[in-house]
XYZ file of C-alpha atoms in Angstrom:
771
model
C 38.606 14.535 80.243
C 40.535 17.449 78.326
C 40.083 18.565 74.612
C 42.675 16.812 72.425
C 43.383 20.050 70.613
C 43.261 22.874 73.381
C 43.239 20.955 76.706
C 40.251 22.567 77.961
C 37.472 20.437 79.888
C 35.185 18.479 77.565
C 31.418 18.451 78.115
C 29.623 15.408 78.977
C 29.323 13.895 76.576
C 32.271 15.405 74.495
C 32.157 16.319 71.084
C 33.299 13.303 68.948
C 33.045 12.499 65.200
C 33.563 9.013 63.604
C 36.073 10.258 60.994
C 38.367 12.231 63.608
C 40.065 10.433 66.528
C 40.045 12.163 70.041
C 37.486 14.062 72.387
C 36.880 17.765 71.843
C 35.408 20.764 73.814
C 33.387 22.270 71.002
C 32.608 21.817 67.294
C 35.258 24.355 66.502
C 38.093 22.247 68.029
C 37.047 19.118 66.120
C 36.808 21.051 62.939
C 40.513 22.413 63.353
C 41.585 18.716 64.026
C 39.707 17.223 61.148
C 40.968 19.964 58.770
C 44.679 20.026 59.657
C 44.965 16.426 60.689
C 47.485 14.705 62.597
C 50.566 15.468 60.050
C 51.662 18.367 62.253
C 52.293 16.423 65.463
C 55.843 16.143 65.027
C 56.614 19.738 64.265
C 54.622 20.728 67.031
C 56.588 18.562 69.410
C 59.663 20.099 68.143
C 58.357 23.509 68.846
C 56.983 22.678 72.336
C 60.058 24.325 73.942
C 59.842 27.441 71.887
C 56.467 27.861 72.612
C 56.493 27.181 76.381
C 54.122 24.249 76.506
C 55.846 22.069 78.706
C 53.755 21.036 81.869
C 54.692 22.219 85.250
C 55.942 19.253 87.326
C 53.785 17.653 89.971
C 54.349 19.691 93.147
C 55.806 22.936 91.453
C 54.281 26.065 90.820
C 55.223 28.694 88.144
C 55.671 32.394 88.263
C 56.184 35.067 85.281
C 58.305 38.005 85.911
C 59.390 41.077 83.829
C 62.911 41.629 83.667
C 64.371 44.901 82.462
C 67.689 45.093 80.901
C 67.736 42.161 78.635
C 68.979 42.942 75.023
C 70.153 40.045 73.237
C 70.138 36.227 73.312
C 73.136 36.120 75.668
C 71.193 37.923 78.260
C 68.581 35.212 78.095
C 71.088 32.560 78.879
C 72.570 34.367 81.682
C 69.342 35.394 83.419
C 68.211 31.894 83.089
C 71.516 30.785 84.703
C 70.528 33.163 87.682
C 67.309 31.164 87.976
C 68.937 27.791 87.671
C 71.181 28.674 90.505
C 68.658 29.069 92.890
C 67.877 25.959 94.847
C 64.337 24.723 94.402
C 64.111 26.362 91.033
C 63.220 23.481 88.475
C 63.382 25.577 85.311
C 63.888 29.081 84.242
C 62.825 30.228 80.642
C 63.658 33.681 79.356
C 62.847 35.842 76.222
C 64.883 39.099 75.836
C 62.396 40.133 72.856
C 59.624 40.633 75.333
C 61.783 40.954 78.562
C 59.828 38.131 80.132
C 61.036 35.315 82.344
C 59.097 32.088 83.208
C 60.310 30.281 86.447
C 59.138 26.916 87.797
C 59.845 26.403 91.299
C 59.049 24.204 94.480
C 56.954 26.484 96.586
C 58.136 24.521 99.792
C 61.777 25.621 99.052
C 61.611 28.906 97.259
C 59.372 31.973 98.558
C 57.676 33.377 95.475
C 57.966 36.749 96.861
C 61.515 36.664 97.255
C 61.959 35.808 93.453
C 62.241 39.215 91.963
C 65.050 40.308 94.553
C 66.862 36.993 93.996
C 66.820 37.263 90.097
C 68.019 41.024 90.040
C 71.640 41.825 89.621
C 74.250 42.894 87.099
C 71.971 45.369 85.711
C 69.110 43.220 85.329
C 66.021 43.998 87.553
C 63.237 41.296 87.859
C 59.804 42.582 89.118
C 56.092 41.353 88.983
C 54.621 42.045 85.490
C 51.881 44.094 87.504
C 54.292 46.524 88.971
C 54.487 49.325 86.330
C 57.859 51.094 86.098
C 58.508 54.710 84.777
C 61.240 55.440 82.268
C 63.359 57.832 84.335
C 65.420 58.751 81.230
C 68.471 57.534 82.739
C 69.897 55.980 79.399
C 69.364 59.398 77.671
C 71.420 61.169 80.742
C 73.944 58.332 80.336
C 74.435 59.032 76.753
C 74.277 62.905 76.879
C 76.390 63.424 79.861
C 79.130 60.909 79.043
C 78.921 61.412 75.262
C 77.582 64.597 74.705
C 79.778 66.493 77.180
C 82.607 64.787 78.437
C 83.141 63.032 75.140
C 83.020 66.209 73.195
C 85.279 67.836 75.574
C 87.741 65.266 74.980
C 87.444 65.717 71.184
C 88.110 69.252 71.660
C 91.564 68.696 73.017
C 92.163 66.294 70.290
C 91.320 68.855 67.532
C 93.171 71.747 68.969
C 96.288 70.050 70.142
C 96.694 66.357 69.021
C 95.259 66.113 65.528
C 97.532 68.759 64.127
C 100.536 66.990 65.164
C 99.431 63.605 63.588
C 99.329 65.245 60.245
C 102.486 67.130 60.650
C 101.269 70.753 61.675
C 102.665 72.431 64.733
C 100.564 72.367 67.702
C 98.671 75.560 68.867
C 100.842 74.998 72.324
C 104.152 73.442 73.168
C 103.012 69.709 73.960
C 106.154 69.422 76.033
C 106.469 69.235 79.934
C 103.525 70.405 82.223
C 101.388 71.582 79.263
C 101.191 68.056 77.732
C 100.647 66.437 81.037
C 97.752 68.670 81.704
C 96.088 68.070 78.486
C 96.624 64.484 78.517
C 95.394 64.093 82.195
C 92.109 65.856 81.046
C 91.669 63.784 78.061
C 92.049 60.453 80.368
C 89.578 61.723 82.834
C 87.091 62.560 80.172
C 87.635 59.330 78.446
C 87.078 57.350 81.565
C 83.863 58.660 82.135
C 82.667 58.063 78.599
C 84.041 54.284 78.863
C 83.032 53.422 82.249
C 79.624 55.454 82.693
C 78.220 55.809 79.189
C 79.831 52.422 78.025
C 78.862 50.750 81.157
C 75.995 48.462 79.566
C 78.471 47.329 76.803
C 80.760 46.494 79.535
C 78.224 44.696 81.509
C 77.139 42.910 78.196
C 80.743 41.764 77.613
C 80.941 40.292 81.081
C 77.601 38.630 80.846
C 78.602 36.978 77.762
C 81.862 35.413 79.243
C 79.826 34.328 82.316
C 77.228 32.646 79.925
C 80.099 31.217 77.771
C 78.409 33.002 74.691
C 80.715 35.638 72.879
C 78.445 38.532 71.597
C 78.992 41.586 69.872
C 79.090 43.453 73.008
C 82.293 41.476 73.867
C 84.062 42.685 70.577
C 82.845 46.194 70.959
C 84.268 46.363 74.583
C 87.527 44.562 73.777
C 88.015 47.171 71.059
C 87.150 50.088 73.155
C 88.992 48.976 76.346
C 91.953 47.984 74.135
C 92.470 51.383 72.711
C 91.713 52.715 76.280
C 94.578 50.678 77.825
C 97.037 51.192 75.065
C 96.774 54.875 75.294
C 96.906 54.706 78.983
C 100.324 53.003 78.855
C 101.420 55.292 76.026
C 100.553 58.222 78.141
C 102.626 56.675 81.031
C 105.586 56.465 78.856
C 105.209 60.212 77.607
C 104.144 59.123 74.003
C 101.674 61.669 72.176
C 100.018 59.049 69.766
C 96.978 58.438 71.896
C 94.023 56.712 70.854
C 91.382 57.387 73.330
C 89.429 59.096 70.503
C 88.870 55.608 69.036
C 87.238 54.659 72.594
C 84.824 57.734 72.170
C 83.979 56.639 68.632
C 83.134 53.107 69.648
C 81.132 53.640 72.627
C 79.136 56.506 71.255
C 78.450 54.981 67.940
C 77.365 51.662 69.400
C 75.325 53.384 72.223
C 73.402 55.575 69.858
C 72.641 52.542 67.737
C 71.208 50.542 70.644
C 69.131 53.362 72.426
C 66.378 52.932 69.702
C 66.182 49.236 70.465
C 65.543 50.008 74.015
C 62.698 52.384 73.140
C 60.739 50.068 71.144
C 60.946 47.199 73.537
C 60.213 49.041 76.547
C 56.445 48.657 76.396
C 56.750 44.863 76.151
C 56.992 44.557 79.976
C 53.423 45.616 80.582
C 51.789 42.554 79.114
C 48.455 41.330 80.350
C 47.859 44.494 82.120
C 44.163 44.556 81.021
C 43.055 40.947 81.436
C 44.867 40.835 84.907
C 42.759 43.589 85.877
C 39.388 42.052 84.624
C 40.159 38.954 86.979
C 37.462 38.866 89.813
C 39.019 39.228 93.029
C 35.967 38.911 95.438
C 32.493 37.249 95.132
C 29.170 37.009 97.004
C 27.966 33.827 98.393
C 24.081 33.183 97.988
C 21.952 33.445 99.679
C 23.949 34.804 102.838
C 25.288 37.806 100.808
C 28.782 37.031 102.425
C 31.803 38.679 100.302
C 34.492 36.613 99.989
C 37.837 36.268 98.095
C 37.678 34.072 95.026
C 40.425 31.717 96.311
C 37.997 30.818 99.264
C 35.166 29.539 96.775
C 34.517 25.741 97.133
C 33.309 23.405 94.473
C 29.341 23.727 94.592
C 29.191 27.137 96.260
C 26.257 29.258 94.962
C 27.541 32.695 93.756
C 25.415 35.852 93.085
C 26.452 37.661 89.883
C 24.703 41.072 89.314
C 24.012 42.585 85.810
C 27.507 44.007 84.534
C 29.657 41.799 86.621
C 31.887 39.204 85.517
C 31.298 35.617 86.375
C 34.110 34.611 88.791
C 34.698 30.885 87.979
C 33.406 28.205 85.727
C 30.185 26.639 86.665
C 26.468 26.403 85.906
C 23.560 28.207 86.446
C 21.636 27.582 89.734
C 18.945 30.300 89.406
C 17.989 33.074 87.087
C 18.113 33.829 83.369
C 20.194 36.328 81.590
C 22.086 37.038 78.447
C 25.802 36.503 79.013
C 28.495 38.226 76.877
C 31.169 35.580 76.154
C 33.088 37.715 73.635
C 36.129 38.194 75.961
C 36.789 34.419 76.023
C 35.231 32.854 72.886
C 35.160 35.631 70.749
C 31.356 34.895 69.741
C 29.864 38.277 68.761
C 26.327 37.584 69.977
C 25.551 37.066 73.702
C 24.107 33.787 74.822
C 20.869 33.135 76.930
C 21.715 31.170 79.959
C 19.165 29.337 82.073
C 19.397 26.988 85.014
C 21.492 24.093 84.307
C 23.498 25.599 81.556
C 27.219 26.129 81.638
C 29.029 29.315 82.095
C 32.642 30.515 81.820
C 34.481 32.499 84.497
C 35.555 35.963 82.902
C 32.157 36.290 80.810
C 29.746 39.128 81.552
C 26.302 39.008 82.772
C 24.212 41.716 80.973
C 20.621 41.915 81.860
C 19.625 39.938 84.838
C 21.246 38.702 87.990
C 22.296 34.895 88.170
C 23.177 32.576 90.762
C 26.068 30.484 89.406
C 27.231 27.084 91.119
C 30.931 26.693 90.984
C 32.161 23.638 89.342
C 34.327 20.763 90.336
C 37.430 22.783 89.842
C 37.136 26.074 90.910
C 38.856 27.777 88.011
C 38.342 30.515 85.328
C 38.434 30.332 81.846
C 39.696 33.797 81.990
C 42.566 32.703 84.217
C 43.320 29.857 81.772
C 43.332 32.387 78.975
C 45.807 34.671 80.963
C 48.326 31.805 81.593
C 48.242 30.633 78.148
C 49.093 33.997 76.878
C 52.081 34.196 79.723
C 53.378 30.865 78.684
C 53.508 31.733 75.093
C 54.966 35.323 75.378
C 57.469 34.402 78.012
C 59.043 31.774 75.770
C 58.612 33.804 72.499
C 62.116 33.569 70.803
C 61.539 36.974 68.883
C 63.726 38.392 66.202
C 67.496 37.885 66.779
C 69.781 40.343 65.347
C 72.122 38.749 62.610
C 75.038 40.208 64.442
C 74.195 38.410 67.724
C 73.678 35.082 65.827
C 77.129 35.169 64.227
C 78.938 36.618 67.095
C 79.665 33.259 68.915
C 81.882 32.503 65.876
C 82.868 36.053 64.691
C 84.103 37.347 68.183
C 86.485 34.406 68.638
C 87.873 34.328 65.482
C 88.778 38.233 65.475
C 90.204 37.799 68.958
C 92.611 34.921 67.853
C 93.362 36.949 64.586
C 94.491 39.856 66.430
C 96.445 37.757 69.016
C 98.110 35.730 65.993
C 98.950 38.801 64.363
C 100.562 40.363 67.386
C 102.507 37.322 68.005
C 103.646 37.062 64.495
C 104.959 40.382 64.387
C 106.793 39.938 67.853
C 108.290 36.783 66.173
C 109.525 38.337 63.173
C 111.334 40.982 65.203
C 108.843 43.945 65.340
C 108.928 46.392 68.052
C 106.429 45.601 70.980
C 104.630 48.849 70.553
C 104.380 48.262 66.756
C 102.780 44.574 67.422
C 100.603 45.613 69.956
C 99.175 48.590 67.854
C 98.490 46.344 64.946
C 96.620 43.908 66.882
C 94.705 46.698 68.460
C 93.973 48.069 64.929
C 92.679 44.568 64.054
C 90.052 44.846 66.917
C 89.066 48.248 66.223
C 88.803 47.804 62.508
C 86.410 44.651 62.957
C 84.506 46.351 65.787
C 81.022 45.587 64.282
C 79.387 48.983 64.733
C 77.977 48.919 61.085
C 76.900 45.280 61.876
C 75.190 46.478 64.988
C 73.484 49.537 63.581
C 72.506 47.656 60.309
C 69.222 46.365 62.226
C 68.238 48.889 64.534
C 68.640 51.639 62.070
C 66.630 50.093 59.293
C 63.948 49.283 61.926
C 63.847 52.913 62.996
C 63.414 53.915 59.451
C 60.647 51.198 59.002
C 59.074 52.274 61.954
C 58.676 55.803 60.873
C 57.183 54.794 57.675
C 54.552 52.605 59.303
C 53.703 55.370 61.807
C 53.093 57.649 58.703
C 50.565 55.085 57.737
C 48.872 54.817 61.275
C 50.673 51.559 62.118
C 52.680 51.306 65.321
C 55.428 48.811 65.275
C 55.806 47.046 68.682
C 58.709 44.826 67.944
C 61.230 44.244 65.129
C 60.306 40.815 64.747
C 57.657 42.323 62.376
C 60.412 43.033 59.724
C 61.837 39.698 59.892
C 58.918 37.382 59.844
C 56.225 39.358 57.783
C 57.761 39.180 54.497
C 58.147 35.454 54.882
C 54.416 34.952 55.737
C 52.920 31.984 54.001
C 49.679 32.116 55.769
C 47.603 35.279 57.009
C 44.945 34.308 59.541
C 42.145 36.747 60.366
C 39.945 36.796 63.337
C 36.339 37.649 62.232
C 34.497 39.518 65.089
C 36.091 42.947 65.353
C 38.360 42.313 62.611
C 36.525 41.440 59.463
C 33.394 42.912 61.188
C 32.983 46.179 63.156
C 32.400 44.136 66.393
C 29.307 45.620 67.625
C 25.711 44.809 67.363
C 23.775 47.364 64.777
C 20.492 47.599 63.041
C 20.619 45.940 59.874
C 17.018 45.655 58.539
C 13.440 46.375 59.337
C 10.770 44.187 57.774
C 7.231 45.070 58.429
C 3.933 43.258 57.579
C 0.496 45.177 57.719
C 1.894 48.453 59.432
C 4.366 51.156 59.026
C 7.998 50.423 59.378
C 8.891 53.123 61.586
C 6.049 52.601 63.677
C 7.097 48.898 64.093
C 10.874 49.986 65.108
C 9.587 52.765 67.556
C 7.587 50.261 69.372
C 10.593 47.725 69.668
C 12.788 50.494 70.817
C 10.333 51.797 73.394
C 10.520 48.276 75.024
C 14.091 47.294 74.340
C 15.103 50.789 76.131
C 14.339 48.569 79.585
C 16.781 45.817 78.609
C 20.364 46.062 78.794
C 21.168 43.375 76.251
C 23.417 44.430 73.350
C 20.917 43.527 70.513
C 18.329 45.815 72.680
C 20.923 48.574 72.426
C 21.366 48.433 68.927
C 17.718 48.775 68.475
C 17.217 51.552 70.823
C 20.048 53.477 68.914
C 18.461 53.423 65.715
C 15.632 55.674 67.115
C 15.736 59.264 68.238
C 12.370 59.648 69.908
C 11.016 56.815 72.133
C 7.397 56.187 72.596
C 6.301 55.907 76.201
C 6.095 52.534 77.525
C 4.575 51.279 80.800
C 4.011 48.092 82.654
C 7.345 46.895 81.236
C 8.360 43.188 82.001
C 11.737 41.725 81.131
C 11.550 37.720 79.991
C 14.243 35.264 79.316
C 13.993 35.957 75.620
C 12.467 39.312 75.162
C 10.530 42.275 76.764
C 6.695 42.877 77.011
C 4.686 46.247 77.960
C 1.997 48.713 76.981
C 3.026 51.058 74.231
C 0.500 53.704 72.905
C -2.297 51.875 75.145
C -1.579 48.499 73.382
C 0.149 45.389 74.661
C 3.235 45.006 72.721
C 5.879 42.138 72.712
C 9.376 42.118 71.481
C 11.817 39.213 71.207
C 12.525 35.951 70.052
C 9.930 34.050 67.888
C 9.782 31.429 70.696
C 8.500 33.873 73.038
C 5.173 34.576 70.860
C 4.884 30.891 70.601
C 4.921 30.409 74.309
C 2.159 33.078 74.671
C 0.280 31.605 71.687
C 0.436 34.749 69.711
C -0.205 34.497 66.042
C 2.926 34.644 63.913
C 1.970 34.928 60.021
C 3.839 32.746 57.573
C 5.472 35.741 55.896
C 6.886 36.977 59.440
C 8.093 33.444 60.260
C 9.840 33.084 56.831
C 11.568 36.369 57.174
C 12.862 35.547 60.673
C 14.501 32.431 59.271
C 15.789 34.210 56.554
C 17.448 36.794 58.701
C 18.959 34.104 60.915
C 20.122 32.182 57.726
C 22.131 35.373 56.750
C 23.902 35.343 60.139
C 21.956 38.148 61.887
C 19.533 37.899 65.037
C 15.828 38.141 64.093
C 13.858 40.175 66.670
C 10.152 39.851 66.317
C 7.795 42.681 67.039
C 4.093 42.538 67.602
C 0.909 43.949 69.463
C -2.597 42.838 69.751
C -1.539 39.252 70.062
C -0.097 39.073 66.550
C 3.465 39.495 65.251
C 3.915 42.513 62.785
C 7.257 42.360 61.591
C 11.077 41.333 62.041
C 14.094 43.653 63.127
C 17.336 42.314 62.080
C 20.225 42.798 64.240
C 23.851 41.813 63.569
C 27.707 42.370 63.452
C 28.293 44.437 60.465
C 31.108 43.351 58.071
C 33.737 45.786 57.240
C 32.972 47.089 53.641
C 36.777 46.720 52.884
C 37.524 43.416 54.243
C 37.178 41.357 51.107
C 39.319 43.711 49.056
C 42.009 43.363 51.990
C 41.818 39.647 51.813
C 42.388 39.917 47.826
C 45.549 41.553 48.445
C 46.985 38.496 49.969
C 46.201 36.482 46.797
C 49.749 35.087 46.925
C 49.449 33.669 50.510
C 47.056 31.627 52.193
C 43.930 33.439 53.913
C 42.436 31.706 56.755
C 39.689 33.152 59.050
C 39.161 31.878 62.557
C 35.679 32.720 64.347
C 33.984 31.763 67.840
C 30.813 32.266 65.704
C 29.086 29.309 63.841
C 26.224 29.106 61.116
C 25.334 31.454 58.392
C 27.967 34.075 59.294
C 30.772 31.762 58.956
C 29.328 30.389 55.934
C 29.150 33.656 54.143
C 33.091 34.004 54.732
C 33.402 30.353 53.034
C 31.645 31.584 50.052
C 34.070 34.452 49.582
C 36.644 33.687 46.704
C 39.336 35.278 48.555
C 39.316 33.165 51.654
C 40.830 29.760 51.537
C 39.657 28.230 54.763
C 37.293 29.036 57.717
C 37.380 27.504 61.238
C 34.214 28.335 63.113
C 33.329 27.654 66.607
C 36.758 28.110 67.603
C 37.770 28.775 71.212
C 40.798 31.155 72.308
C 42.892 28.288 73.104
C 42.025 26.308 70.232
C 42.815 29.508 68.058
C 46.590 29.698 69.562
C 46.504 25.736 68.817
C 45.287 26.345 65.018
C 48.259 28.826 64.526
C 50.673 26.556 66.083
C 49.597 23.856 63.855
C 49.532 26.099 60.601
C 53.039 27.079 61.521
C 54.184 23.611 61.030
C 53.707 24.214 57.470
C 55.096 27.726 57.128
C 55.352 31.392 58.554
C 51.986 32.547 59.854
C 50.661 36.037 60.399
C 47.777 36.543 62.659
C 45.496 39.837 62.514
C 42.988 40.037 65.488
C 41.511 42.727 67.853
C 40.029 41.115 70.841
C 41.662 39.558 74.253
C 40.444 36.186 73.126
C 42.846 36.834 70.080
C 45.879 37.682 72.406
C 47.013 34.134 72.579
C 46.747 33.369 68.639
C 48.442 36.824 68.086
C 51.367 35.941 70.463
C 51.781 32.238 69.181
C 52.017 33.530 65.440
C 55.284 34.422 63.948
C 53.614 37.923 63.403
C 50.808 39.346 65.248
C 48.841 42.420 63.877
C 46.121 44.065 66.217
C 43.743 46.615 65.435
C 43.678 49.283 67.963
C 39.816 49.480 68.207
C 40.078 46.192 70.125
C 41.385 45.520 73.755
C 44.477 46.628 75.143
C 45.566 42.891 75.614
C 45.528 42.301 72.025
C 47.509 45.085 71.193
C 50.320 44.149 73.682
C 50.345 40.541 72.403
C 51.082 41.966 68.749
C 54.102 42.874 66.655
C 52.167 45.941 65.079
C 49.206 47.915 65.954
C 46.905 49.507 63.372
C 45.857 52.692 65.465
C 43.110 54.315 63.093
C 41.459 50.668 63.245
C 41.164 50.614 59.428
C 41.892 46.947 57.963
C 43.164 48.438 54.853
C 46.527 49.205 56.684
C 47.101 45.664 57.085
C 48.341 45.153 53.609
C 50.353 48.546 54.063
C 51.983 46.751 56.998
C 53.288 43.924 55.216
C 54.593 46.146 52.383
C 56.459 48.303 54.959
C 57.984 45.014 56.319
C 59.042 43.863 53.156
C 60.861 47.019 52.233
C 62.465 47.290 55.485
C 63.666 43.767 55.441
C 65.347 44.567 52.040
C 67.173 47.594 53.742
C 68.142 45.599 56.475
C 69.891 42.937 54.141
C 71.551 45.619 52.254
C 73.024 47.109 55.508
C 74.226 43.912 56.459
C 75.724 43.249 52.994
C 77.520 46.714 53.354
C 78.861 45.809 56.809
C 80.330 42.440 55.953
C 81.916 43.833 52.773
C 83.531 46.327 54.864
C 84.702 43.708 57.323
C 86.055 41.484 54.392
C 88.376 44.362 53.257
C 89.235 46.235 56.310
C 90.454 43.314 58.425
C 93.163 42.102 56.001
C 94.538 45.620 55.617
C 94.803 45.905 59.389
C 96.418 42.493 59.757
C 99.086 43.595 56.983
C 99.748 46.964 58.916
C 98.199 49.079 56.226
C 95.995 50.752 58.899
C 96.632 52.554 62.035
C 94.091 52.744 65.086
C 93.110 56.194 63.901
C 92.488 55.380 60.383
C 90.722 51.989 61.594
C 88.384 54.186 63.765
C 87.953 56.593 60.752
C 86.895 53.388 58.422
C 84.876 51.946 61.086
C 82.771 55.138 61.579
C 82.386 55.703 57.527
C 81.181 52.373 57.425
C 78.795 53.082 60.142
C 77.788 56.667 58.322
C 77.045 54.689 55.329
C 74.738 52.469 57.024
C 73.084 55.533 58.655
C 72.416 57.225 55.068
C 71.195 54.021 53.577
C 68.723 53.599 56.566
C 67.522 57.035 56.372
C 66.388 56.855 52.659
C 62.686 57.000 52.374
C 60.776 53.897 52.267
C 58.055 55.366 50.298
C 54.762 57.563 51.061
């Protein structure tokens, strides 16, 4: 059976409750289902396509590829069409925001190793995600050589020889005969380089939009640039001196400069899952033979030896040995769990202090692998932020083209000269060229990114600026986000002895244990007493310190050895546990002498940070249960707490919350990555894992929780800047296009108007967003 909420396997018997329908894998999933109910099911089904939750058909497999070169929604459609054209591919799903492609295929008809090559072409390069690519700087070289050198050389000819004649001044040299032919030929060569070399990505985007049947801004920009180039080439051949090659330069360079930034901020998205992929176990040791085999060769029921510090390769049960297992990577629980024969263990978790023999389960799978696949599915289909210009292009571009054609036809029909009619139609295309519209978002995003960087926040995707101001719910992970994420010594309670002596004895023995709790105690003492005859146990450590037999560990260890536990010590241990910490009892001479409390320390600023979101719903997700979760429920700034929640359930919880509005997720660990990716806005603390930061829209690099409210403030200010830029861009088009239609502008002044509009957008975007 599988969990109703997250589809993970359920235990036997499964977790159920009389007031909640379904069977669940843990109490956390049950609690999420109970709290959120069934009312979100319809919305979830509507969002399934966007979140990549469609199951893989029987007999098919899925592959995830990184695709370099996608920059708009039209690219998504085109790349998907490339995949669909391959015989044996059942479905292809692309996301330009993350440059990822999910392909579902029949392995009997399609060679998975050949997929990258078959999906590459037309400027797109598909590759396996783990294949790192280096930025060779080709885009910058293309811009500097084509625009910086050839473009400026062409403009120099214009300034010296052509522009003076346009304004009635005599040229520096006579433009008749060979001199003009020489100058014009140089300009034509220079402009050809600008258009076909620097402007190649724009021309490719226009071609792709035509192939995909979805007109985009690249098509309109290309029509204007190519139209000016073709008209001027014909005019040059006819001996005319009014050439509009400079219009081509302005269009190509302005738009190319505006899109350079988008490419840079998106380039890092293709390195998703690098950390978890590296953490996957490739080889295992069979027990008792000692044979080392690949994980793929493991059969159900095989016994596998896992040494301290190694990851458990597959889900299964403990066959031999006892050890503490750190499950933080896949569950988010801050405290390691002790595992004994018969206990279930998850693939991807770490054995900390003693070897275990793990018996592989009926299905040789790993919780870590399922976590990897879950994140891939969410990220590869994540819609991301779409520029308004792209969303309107499917309507705006055809209208402008039709308007230019109608204007030209009308002028020809009313007796205008062909050159005049074509020039007016060209002016309509040029003046409506959406440079300001295309620059409105990336330049405002650049300004917001700089402001965020000044506050130690790295913006990974423009989706942050679109969705963060609209967030209705802010979800916080607990461990590592609202807490420090590390075991620390919180309290020492001594009875009938000195506090420092109690702690020193505990540290002397815990020094021989690799358990994270032991490390927290050891780190608190500088000079350790000598300990001999040390022996580790399932729930503690024993040995001789200062000539006296000493015992450190769980209260049950003292009970098993029939050592005396005074009532005051037992009460203090229970109080420590109720406060959400771990009680470590210390004793000697067959009597418990005190309690050392170890726990995950809350960040001192977390409650104040939660208070800043008083106008939004604040939700906390945690893999922990009990007192540590209850403490959060008691805070007045927290609206809801879901405890005992597994990673897949975290992502599902976020999806359900999205049914009621926009959701922002703040986390730090690898187990938070699916939830960060599933949220409308993901914010990661850099003190966590690389996977969490790569799944997020923004990363707080100084690991300071107080930077999270700053991120929302910057996003809101940037969003207002984007809207003001777009308002100006649309206002410009509303005025300029009618002027062009009625012949009140020529191509040169149209290009100047277009550049002026873009300049205003640049100036507006450059204004400070605050300290």
